[in-house]
Amino acid sequence: MSDNTLSNRIDSISTNIRNCSVAILGDVCLDQYSFIDSSISEISAETGLKTISIKSEKLRLGGASNVALSCKILGIPKVDIYGVVGNDYQANIIRDKFRNNQIGIEGLITQDKHWNTHVYHKIVQVRKEINRYDLGNFNHPSKKTADIILTKLNENISKYQCVIINEQVMNGIHNEYFISKLNEIIKNNSESIIWIVDTRHLLGRYENVIYKFNKIEAATYCSHICEKEQSTVEYGKLLSTRWKMPVIITCGEDGAIVCTSKSTHIIDGIDFFQEIDPVGAGDAFLAGTAAAILSGEDIKNAAEIGNLTAAVSVLTLFETGHPTLEELKVHSQNLLWRHNAHLAKSFPRYLPETQIEIIDPSFTLGRALPKIAIFDHDGTISTFRQGWESVMQQVMMQYLIGDAEISVQERTNLELKVKDLIDKSTGIQTITQMKYFVEMVNKEGLVPSIEILSAENYKKIYLDELMKTMEHKFKALKNEELNVEDFTIKASVKFLERLYENGTILYMASGTDRDDVRNEANILGYSKLFEGRIFGSVGNDEEDPKKLVMQQIIHDIEKSGYSPEECAVFGDGPVEMREGSKYGFETIGIVSDEKQRFGINPTKRARLILAGAHVLIPDFSQISSIYPEE
């Protein structure tokens, strides 16, 4: 699916949702965030224990309440909540938040006895959530409470096109009595109303509904009805057939699966360079899916909107995110899709007697050479900059921590964050990587703000360190101690020459500074093959060189009549794979071990598959298996 298609769907939802209404029935909760600051504390005179200082707090709607708020913010005009609260101050906070957001509370019932309003007390220390304190786990809903809620829902049922049933707390309103009574209402209104159930513990208990659950819940449920473990896709097919209704299984960062009686649809996950917080992503997915269904989208397209809504919601840290349709549209224009996530986590299957791995089943061997070919530089052709990731990690860790004293575990956590940033941003301009790094430094808060440098300064420090590792390579080449083959991926130059002789139009697109990449290509002797079409960073993070090249090629194709199938992209970074896949080009991922210039570096495999590579090769020594020589 193209990003433009997704954007057009969002426009359609915005238009068609204006007269829609939804009821949310479920576990009404309050999220209470407390942010600890250990810089100020004292010893209690009464207990002798060290006090814990809370610097700030914030209260947010949670559970079914959060689903209702997400639906409202997405633009559904009429949103009503049905649930139970206690006779306590937390209930008053929840009611005020509903009123402020124009969410109907006629169905919000107070149970005076045996019920505390559900509160998730979330403690955040050093930007990490620690053990949560939950209030309401000993609640007991009465039959009277259930009857009042369900009677009100039944009286108002004709007002709604969709009812969302939420179940997530240990002891909420969904007991046996409640389930049986609600099933009667569903049965009587199954033709006129869309029923969607998001449940953690009650899979299969509600009938004639669309179920949305996650892959762990699917595996847990199916372990009781299957003789052996199966894939999440197979679980989806089984449950859809069993219940005779569509099911949606969310897979976290890897997207979602939609199964109906007729088809199975896999929705790719979405990556972000920024730090994320997955809390509430399921609620956002549910709200986005419901909004899309209400606007007329089928279940497959609706779940794709839900998937985008969930992805954007995780960009809000330390509280649940509630993206608007406009925010969804903005993010839909430049998504980092995670393709073929199941293959990225599996063992590679190579073609016989090769180290070539076919990822896209439709990719055939024995192809004609492409008419247009785009090459990344570092790690695809040149190995001059081999080891740059380690240099960047060292620089980032040094300037992320500064003089702060941190524990071994905290250092490990930061290293993982830095590695993740480098891995996801491989291939984009260095200045852009450093802008993301500046955001990270600010968020972690270990370095005084006055000492935080600009992205340009961090880039200079990194390049200075990298240049130190490269100087001896340039010297060895100049002194003829080593030759071009010692600094290029195996058989890469030979393949470039073959393409050039074939008449293939060659482009180079690199995240390295333009002048540097042109100089290195000239030193290594193949710059002439590109006939000036060598692009690199010019220090403007608004103009990504690889995207510019793609846009130029699209323009060339329109003028010259080339089809996307006649174009190929070769690279070891996710940017070129993602862009090539987006435009329908052949995408050949290079998983070389840059240190030895041939063979496989397994760390590259997953990121290239996720970015949309059609086929993976270790180097160019076996390229004739794909493009046979005459």
XYZ file of C-alpha atoms in Angstrom:
630
model
C 0.000 0.000 0.000
C 1.356 3.414 -0.949
C 1.526 6.258 1.540
C -0.670 8.325 -0.809
C -3.392 5.666 -0.692
C -3.326 5.769 3.088
C -3.502 9.561 3.040
C -6.509 9.472 0.708
C -8.295 7.076 3.046
C -7.750 9.455 5.943
C -9.316 12.267 3.899
C -12.298 9.996 3.199
C -12.707 9.164 6.881
C -12.636 12.850 7.781
C -15.517 13.464 5.364
C -17.642 10.398 6.092
C -17.356 10.285 9.869
C -19.220 13.532 10.540
C -22.588 11.940 11.383
C -21.351 8.784 13.103
C -21.812 7.610 16.676
C -20.235 4.961 18.874
C -20.763 3.535 22.348
C -17.857 2.224 24.412
C -18.796 -0.341 27.041
C -16.126 -1.598 29.390
C -13.634 -1.052 32.179
C -13.505 2.635 33.090
C -10.075 3.497 34.484
C -7.889 6.418 35.501
C -4.139 6.504 34.798
C -2.206 8.378 37.489
C 1.408 9.159 36.532
C 3.900 10.133 39.254
C 7.369 11.327 38.239
C 10.053 10.698 40.854
C 12.970 13.073 41.348
C 15.545 11.638 43.756
C 17.579 14.846 43.931
C 15.477 15.988 46.895
C 14.519 13.612 49.707
C 14.785 13.210 53.459
C 14.705 10.588 56.149
C 11.287 10.272 57.751
C 11.422 11.191 61.445
C 8.606 8.720 62.180
C 9.803 5.645 60.272
C 13.480 6.267 59.676
C 12.969 5.435 56.007
C 14.154 7.521 53.084
C 11.321 9.441 51.436
C 10.611 9.394 47.722
C 9.960 12.806 46.176
C 7.372 13.140 43.437
C 8.213 16.124 41.277
C 5.014 16.114 39.217
C 1.846 14.163 38.538
C -0.684 13.920 35.755
C -4.047 12.187 35.479
C -5.267 10.632 32.238
C -8.208 8.493 31.162
C -7.418 4.777 30.871
C -9.037 1.517 29.784
C -12.421 1.961 28.099
C -12.190 5.647 29.012
C -9.076 5.992 26.884
C -10.754 4.247 23.942
C -13.637 6.715 24.192
C -11.270 9.694 24.251
C -9.337 8.356 21.249
C -12.579 7.953 19.294
C -13.578 11.509 20.121
C -10.216 12.999 19.166
C -10.304 11.084 15.889
C -13.430 13.011 15.028
C -16.395 10.746 15.855
C -19.053 13.325 16.836
C -21.115 11.251 19.270
C -19.172 9.106 21.747
C -20.867 7.677 24.846
C -19.297 5.686 27.668
C -20.941 2.807 29.572
C -19.245 1.464 32.678
C -18.884 1.534 36.454
C -17.084 3.827 38.885
C -16.962 3.906 42.675
C -18.252 6.527 45.059
C -14.854 8.240 45.325
C -12.925 11.294 44.200
C -11.308 9.444 41.283
C -14.771 8.984 39.775
C -15.334 12.738 39.897
C -12.053 13.311 38.046
C -13.125 10.852 35.341
C -16.559 12.469 34.959
C -14.989 15.917 34.621
C -12.633 14.660 31.918
C -15.521 13.091 30.014
C -17.549 16.308 30.216
C -14.587 18.412 29.117
C -14.219 16.214 26.035
C -17.973 16.079 25.334
C -18.236 12.340 25.914
C -21.696 11.191 27.027
C -21.850 9.764 30.554
C -25.488 8.689 30.875
C -24.267 5.100 30.979
C -21.576 5.732 33.613
C -22.977 4.114 36.783
C -21.822 4.511 40.384
C -21.716 1.366 42.553
C -21.484 2.499 46.177
C -20.316 -0.761 47.721
C -17.646 -3.286 46.785
C -16.263 -1.047 44.066
C -13.280 1.287 43.866
C -12.775 3.235 40.692
C -10.034 1.479 38.756
C -6.783 3.448 39.004
C -3.460 2.494 37.411
C -0.827 4.330 39.459
C 2.250 4.494 37.201
C 5.571 5.484 38.753
C 8.224 6.924 36.426
C 11.830 7.083 37.626
C 14.755 8.181 35.429
C 12.484 8.100 32.392
C 11.473 4.503 33.047
C 8.181 3.173 34.380
C 8.680 0.933 37.419
C 6.210 -1.314 39.270
C 2.617 -0.124 38.908
C 0.124 0.194 41.765
C -3.419 -0.846 40.818
C -6.599 0.079 42.638
C -9.807 -1.857 41.939
C -8.580 -5.425 41.558
C -10.910 -6.594 44.361
C -14.102 -5.156 42.860
C -17.335 -7.139 42.628
C -19.994 -5.889 40.183
C -23.559 -6.428 41.358
C -26.415 -7.726 39.201
C -28.191 -4.446 39.837
C -25.271 -2.485 38.374
C -25.128 -4.764 35.337
C -28.871 -4.439 34.769
C -28.755 -0.642 34.938
C -25.860 -0.363 32.469
C -27.270 -2.845 29.985
C -30.782 -1.430 30.207
C -29.456 2.044 29.397
C -27.421 0.653 26.504
C -30.434 -1.217 25.145
C -32.641 1.882 25.419
C -30.117 3.929 23.422
C -28.952 1.210 21.030
C -30.654 2.716 17.988
C -28.443 5.828 18.338
C -25.229 3.943 17.534
C -23.700 2.431 14.419
C -20.951 0.721 16.431
C -20.452 -0.578 19.962
C -16.939 -1.232 21.272
C -16.664 -3.687 24.170
C -13.511 -3.263 26.258
C -12.263 -5.772 28.857
C -8.856 -5.536 30.471
C -8.889 -5.405 34.303
C -8.740 -8.366 36.667
C -12.150 -7.773 38.261
C -14.271 -5.518 36.098
C -17.870 -5.605 34.937
C -17.517 -8.659 32.676
C -18.757 -11.465 34.941
C -20.900 -14.418 33.825
C -24.173 -12.579 34.416
C -23.033 -9.522 32.484
C -21.738 -11.592 29.558
C -24.966 -13.553 29.150
C -27.151 -10.417 29.258
C -24.916 -8.508 26.833
C -24.897 -11.453 24.431
C -28.684 -11.183 24.226
C -28.426 -7.519 23.220
C -25.749 -8.336 20.646
C -27.886 -11.136 19.177
C -30.894 -8.848 18.832
C -28.825 -6.109 17.148
C -26.178 -8.045 15.219
C -27.533 -6.995 11.818
C -27.853 -3.266 12.440
C -24.776 -2.554 14.587
C -21.062 -3.308 14.283
C -19.813 -4.948 17.482
C -16.056 -4.902 18.174
C -14.579 -6.629 21.217
C -11.112 -5.936 22.643
C -10.520 -8.442 25.424
C -7.632 -9.865 27.403
C -9.348 -12.730 29.213
C -12.663 -13.439 27.466
C -11.848 -14.554 23.936
C -14.801 -16.398 22.444
C -17.237 -15.477 25.200
C -19.041 -12.824 23.163
C -20.816 -13.993 20.007
C -21.341 -12.382 16.592
C -18.598 -9.812 17.186
C -15.361 -8.713 15.532
C -12.553 -9.630 17.903
C -9.371 -7.586 18.253
C -6.632 -9.130 20.398
C -2.847 -9.468 20.397
C -0.640 -12.350 19.317
C 0.132 -13.418 22.900
C -3.565 -13.652 23.723
C -4.119 -15.605 20.492
C -1.371 -18.100 21.351
C -2.638 -18.507 24.919
C -6.206 -19.169 23.809
C -5.247 -21.503 20.974
C -2.909 -23.536 23.191
C -6.056 -25.063 24.702
C -7.623 -26.022 21.373
C -4.587 -26.883 19.222
C -2.472 -30.019 19.510
C 0.709 -28.193 18.539
C 2.039 -24.642 18.355
C 1.254 -22.795 15.133
C 1.951 -19.396 13.597
C -0.064 -16.319 14.498
C -1.524 -16.331 10.976
C -2.764 -19.902 11.436
C -4.284 -18.978 14.792
C -6.124 -16.115 13.102
C -7.508 -18.394 10.389
C -8.581 -20.950 12.979
C -10.426 -18.472 15.186
C -12.083 -16.642 12.305
C -13.426 -19.974 11.034
C -14.400 -21.101 14.513
C -16.335 -17.929 15.322
C -17.542 -17.244 11.760
C -16.487 -13.604 12.161
C -13.458 -11.483 11.231
C -10.621 -11.346 13.740
C -7.823 -8.802 14.063
C -4.588 -9.843 15.751
C -2.163 -7.059 16.641
C 1.554 -7.913 16.583
C 3.129 -4.873 18.248
C 5.882 -3.323 16.151
C 5.277 -5.945 13.458
C 1.797 -4.678 12.539
C -1.336 -6.788 12.497
C -3.163 -9.666 10.837
C -6.774 -9.589 9.627
C -8.495 -12.921 9.015
C -11.944 -13.401 7.505
C -13.724 -16.452 6.143
C -12.407 -15.593 2.677
C -8.956 -14.088 3.107
C -5.966 -13.317 5.295
C -4.307 -9.907 5.161
C -0.955 -9.075 6.783
C -0.456 -5.426 7.722
C 3.149 -4.266 7.963
C 4.410 -2.619 11.124
C 5.770 0.926 11.235
C 9.116 2.091 12.633
C 10.165 5.457 14.037
C 13.580 6.892 14.800
C 12.236 8.569 17.930
C 11.863 7.039 21.382
C 8.447 5.419 21.779
C 6.046 4.433 24.564
C 3.730 1.519 23.640
C 1.254 2.084 26.482
C -2.228 2.614 25.040
C -1.290 1.556 21.505
C -3.969 -1.138 21.574
C -6.641 1.404 22.507
C -5.513 3.683 19.683
C -5.601 0.761 17.235
C -9.139 -0.050 18.320
C -10.353 3.537 18.006
C -8.718 4.031 14.603
C -10.204 0.798 13.287
C -13.675 1.689 14.552
C -13.517 5.190 13.060
C -12.530 3.756 9.675
C -15.292 1.125 9.739
C -17.847 3.787 10.623
C -16.694 5.846 7.651
C -17.335 2.951 5.272
C -13.953 1.178 5.043
C -13.898 -2.617 4.942
C -12.293 -4.531 7.801
C -8.908 -4.853 6.051
C -8.585 -1.160 5.213
C -9.968 -0.187 8.608
C -7.318 -2.241 10.407
C -4.625 -0.503 8.339
C -5.896 2.820 9.683
C -5.946 1.314 13.176
C -2.364 0.185 12.701
C -1.290 3.712 11.719
C -3.210 5.210 14.666
C -1.445 2.869 17.079
C 1.958 3.641 15.547
C 1.520 7.399 15.844
C 0.171 7.079 19.394
C 3.418 5.543 20.689
C 5.306 8.764 19.937
C 3.650 10.274 23.033
C 5.848 9.419 26.010
C 4.667 8.561 29.530
C 0.983 8.749 28.716
C -1.341 7.322 26.121
C -1.269 9.084 22.757
C -4.414 10.322 20.992
C -3.573 11.260 17.401
C -5.955 13.332 15.314
C -6.827 12.533 11.710
C -4.631 15.438 10.655
C -1.674 13.982 12.568
C -2.302 10.605 10.948
C -2.225 12.239 7.534
C 1.042 14.048 8.244
C 2.743 10.855 9.425
C 1.289 8.809 6.565
C 3.385 10.791 4.080
C 6.732 9.374 5.188
C 6.337 6.015 6.910
C 9.119 3.581 7.760
C 7.352 0.312 6.978
C 8.496 -2.970 8.542
C 8.047 -5.460 5.694
C 8.071 -9.266 6.076
C 8.598 -9.190 9.836
C 8.039 -12.944 10.139
C 10.889 -13.615 7.681
C 13.219 -11.162 9.411
C 12.984 -13.277 12.572
C 13.319 -16.641 10.820
C 16.416 -18.575 9.799
C 17.655 -17.758 6.280
C 16.908 -20.165 3.437
C 19.506 -19.884 0.707
C 19.291 -20.917 -2.901
C 21.156 -24.195 -3.446
C 24.935 -23.807 -3.520
C 24.709 -20.030 -2.915
C 24.341 -17.514 -0.106
C 21.502 -15.765 -1.933
C 18.201 -15.481 -0.085
C 14.950 -14.758 -1.924
C 12.619 -12.733 0.288
C 9.848 -11.852 -2.165
C 8.437 -15.096 -3.665
C 7.588 -13.246 -6.889
C 11.242 -12.317 -7.445
C 12.569 -14.523 -10.254
C 16.106 -15.418 -11.222
C 17.562 -15.182 -14.705
C 16.596 -11.545 -15.045
C 17.776 -9.106 -17.675
C 20.145 -6.423 -16.411
C 18.272 -3.329 -15.227
C 18.039 -0.276 -17.465
C 18.558 1.978 -14.424
C 20.484 0.990 -11.284
C 20.894 2.946 -8.050
C 23.769 2.054 -5.721
C 24.381 3.026 -2.145
C 28.088 3.572 -1.535
C 29.388 2.710 1.948
C 29.004 -1.009 2.605
C 27.578 -1.635 -0.860
C 30.614 -0.759 -2.988
C 33.197 0.886 -0.733
C 34.513 -0.331 2.634
C 36.560 2.778 3.379
C 34.165 3.626 6.200
C 33.903 0.120 7.606
C 33.376 0.358 11.359
C 31.608 3.726 11.229
C 28.790 2.390 13.443
C 31.213 1.682 16.293
C 32.747 5.139 15.979
C 29.310 6.778 15.995
C 28.216 4.725 18.995
C 31.312 5.710 20.984
C 30.789 9.395 20.222
C 27.078 9.253 21.029
C 27.598 7.422 24.327
C 30.309 9.895 25.385
C 28.133 12.939 24.752
C 24.887 11.324 25.915
C 26.219 10.572 29.404
C 28.773 13.346 29.857
C 29.983 13.448 33.457
C 26.839 11.869 34.896
C 27.222 8.893 37.230
C 24.957 6.061 36.106
C 24.583 2.394 36.968
C 25.745 -0.474 34.777
C 22.125 -1.278 33.929
C 21.399 2.332 32.965
C 24.472 2.365 30.711
C 23.322 -0.876 29.084
C 19.871 0.600 28.457
C 21.411 3.701 26.866
C 23.658 1.581 24.663
C 20.605 -0.272 23.393
C 18.870 3.015 22.597
C 21.910 4.347 20.744
C 22.333 1.112 18.775
C 18.650 1.183 17.865
C 18.926 4.783 16.636
C 21.984 3.957 14.517
C 20.424 0.784 13.135
C 17.153 2.427 12.133
C 18.821 5.524 10.681
C 21.537 3.728 8.695
C 21.663 5.254 5.237
C 20.187 8.662 6.006
C 22.286 11.799 6.157
C 24.664 12.100 9.075
C 23.292 15.539 9.972
C 19.815 14.026 10.288
C 21.124 11.226 12.496
C 22.674 13.844 14.738
C 19.425 15.801 14.959
C 17.753 12.674 16.305
C 20.687 12.293 18.670
C 20.211 15.848 19.983
C 16.591 14.923 20.767
C 17.832 11.873 22.657
C 20.341 13.906 24.686
C 17.616 16.349 25.687
C 15.176 13.585 26.634
C 17.636 11.598 28.733
C 18.584 14.726 30.699
C 21.992 13.496 31.841
C 23.879 16.436 30.344
C 23.172 20.015 31.492
C 21.287 21.879 28.783
C 24.071 24.454 28.535
C 26.494 21.673 27.516
C 24.307 20.154 24.807
C 25.815 20.812 21.383
C 24.182 21.365 18.028
C 23.671 18.571 15.484
C 26.334 20.214 13.311
C 28.884 20.086 16.148
C 28.137 16.453 16.966
C 28.476 15.614 13.275
C 31.902 17.306 13.125
C 33.116 15.445 16.209
C 31.957 12.122 14.745
C 33.513 12.771 11.323
C 36.803 13.837 12.907
C 36.917 10.559 14.838
C 35.934 8.572 11.757
C 38.595 10.267 9.646
C 41.249 9.105 12.103
C 40.261 5.502 11.370
C 40.342 6.139 7.605
C 43.661 7.948 7.275
C 45.764 4.808 7.333
C 43.569 3.270 4.615
C 44.096 6.225 2.283
C 47.838 6.090 2.999
C 48.065 2.338 2.289
C 46.235 2.793 -1.019
C 48.377 5.738 -2.037
C 51.584 3.841 -1.239
C 50.280 0.820 -3.199
C 50.559 -1.335 -0.105
C 46.901 -2.210 -0.756
C 44.774 -1.903 -3.897
C 41.173 -1.100 -4.851
C 40.012 -4.673 -4.231
C 41.065 -4.314 -0.595
C 38.579 -1.472 -0.100
C 35.566 -2.617 -2.111
C 32.925 -5.297 -1.628
C 33.888 -8.441 -3.520
C 33.166 -8.217 -7.277
C 31.249 -4.927 -6.865
C 33.441 -2.916 -9.259
C 33.367 -5.727 -11.809
C 29.547 -5.693 -11.684
C 29.470 -1.900 -12.052
C 31.629 -2.174 -15.154
C 29.343 -4.857 -16.568
C 26.301 -2.656 -16.034
C 28.062 0.318 -17.608
C 29.040 -1.692 -20.669
C 25.447 -2.921 -20.916
C 24.246 0.684 -21.154
C 22.619 0.722 -17.717
C 22.212 4.254 -16.352
C 24.024 4.285 -12.999
C 23.208 6.460 -9.995
C 24.931 6.627 -6.633
C 22.974 7.782 -3.588
C 24.799 8.123 -0.269
C 24.123 9.576 3.159
C 27.788 10.587 3.292
C 28.630 14.201 2.452
C 28.530 14.656 -1.324
C 32.094 15.954 -1.727
C 33.485 13.094 0.376
C 31.642 10.350 -1.489
C 32.635 11.788 -4.873
C 36.270 11.999 -3.744
C 36.265 8.407 -2.478
C 34.612 7.088 -5.670
C 37.259 8.944 -7.671
C 40.124 7.528 -5.583
C 38.736 4.012 -6.010
C 38.442 4.543 -9.756
C 34.777 4.019 -10.571
C 33.334 7.533 -10.392
C 33.475 7.784 -14.210
C 30.967 4.927 -14.526
C 28.294 7.114 -12.931
C 28.851 9.985 -15.360
C 28.284 12.634 -12.717
C 25.213 11.010 -11.161
C 26.773 10.753 -7.688
C 24.595 12.235 -4.957
C 25.328 12.717 -1.280
C 24.453 14.871 1.669
C 24.712 18.622 1.270
C 24.000 19.332 4.929
C 20.310 19.991 4.356
C 18.293 17.414 6.291
C 15.146 18.495 4.482
C 16.537 17.091 1.229
C 17.520 13.433 1.659
C 19.873 12.510 -1.207
C 18.433 9.027 -1.726
C 14.917 10.374 -1.942
C 16.092 13.050 -4.350
C 17.627 10.376 -6.544
C 14.415 8.357 -6.444
C 12.422 11.422 -7.426
C 14.879 12.135 -10.250
C 14.563 8.578 -11.527
C 10.777 8.729 -11.412
C 11.064 11.891 -13.501
C 13.454 10.119 -15.899
C 11.086 7.165 -16.166
C 8.184 9.446 -17.030
C 10.250 11.113 -19.748
C 11.919 8.035 -21.212
C 9.254 5.385 -20.877
C 11.127 3.073 -18.487
C 8.927 1.028 -16.160
C 9.737 0.496 -12.445
C 10.394 -3.188 -13.227
C 13.387 -2.101 -15.332
C 14.995 -0.285 -12.392
C 16.978 -1.814 -9.519
C 18.325 -0.579 -6.203
C 21.430 -2.070 -4.563
C 22.287 -1.203 -0.976
C 23.060 -2.325 2.569
C 20.877 0.290 4.285
C 17.139 0.433 4.955
C 16.600 3.833 3.310
C 17.384 2.723 -0.239
C 15.497 -0.564 0.228
C 12.442 1.236 1.560
C 12.391 3.854 -1.177
C 13.021 1.335 -3.928
C 10.267 -0.950 -2.670
C 7.874 1.975 -2.426
C 8.295 2.819 -6.106
C 8.177 -0.776 -7.357
C 11.883 -1.146 -8.208
C 13.850 -4.377 -7.819
C 15.543 -4.145 -4.403
C 18.734 -6.139 -3.840
C 20.024 -5.970 -0.277
C 23.759 -6.390 0.354
C 24.436 -8.164 3.656
C 28.232 -8.151 3.360
C 30.674 -8.496 6.158
C 32.485 -5.230 5.407
C 35.539 -6.158 7.459
C 36.429 -9.066 5.158
C 34.535 -7.597 2.130
C 32.609 -10.794 1.435
C 30.308 -13.209 3.224
C 27.382 -12.368 5.476
C 26.959 -9.911 8.318
C 23.802 -11.276 10.016
C 23.002 -7.962 11.724
C 22.206 -6.436 8.329
C 19.755 -9.158 7.344
C 16.770 -8.232 9.502
C 16.923 -4.507 8.823
C 17.071 -5.032 5.041
C 14.189 -7.493 5.046
C 12.082 -5.141 7.158
C 12.913 -2.282 4.783
C 11.532 -4.181 1.787
C 14.450 -6.017 0.139
C 13.274 -8.514 -2.483
C 16.491 -10.544 -2.385
C 19.641 -10.600 -0.242
C 23.187 -11.255 -1.466
C 26.409 -11.413 0.577
C 28.463 -9.644 -2.103
C 28.541 -9.537 -5.914
C 30.454 -12.768 -6.512
C 27.241 -14.719 -7.173
C 25.297 -11.952 -8.917
C 25.166 -13.991 -12.128
C 22.621 -16.252 -10.438
C 20.259 -13.270 -10.594
C 21.552 -11.603 -13.767
C 23.104 -14.341 -15.946
C 26.008 -13.409 -18.170
C 25.562 -14.107 -21.873
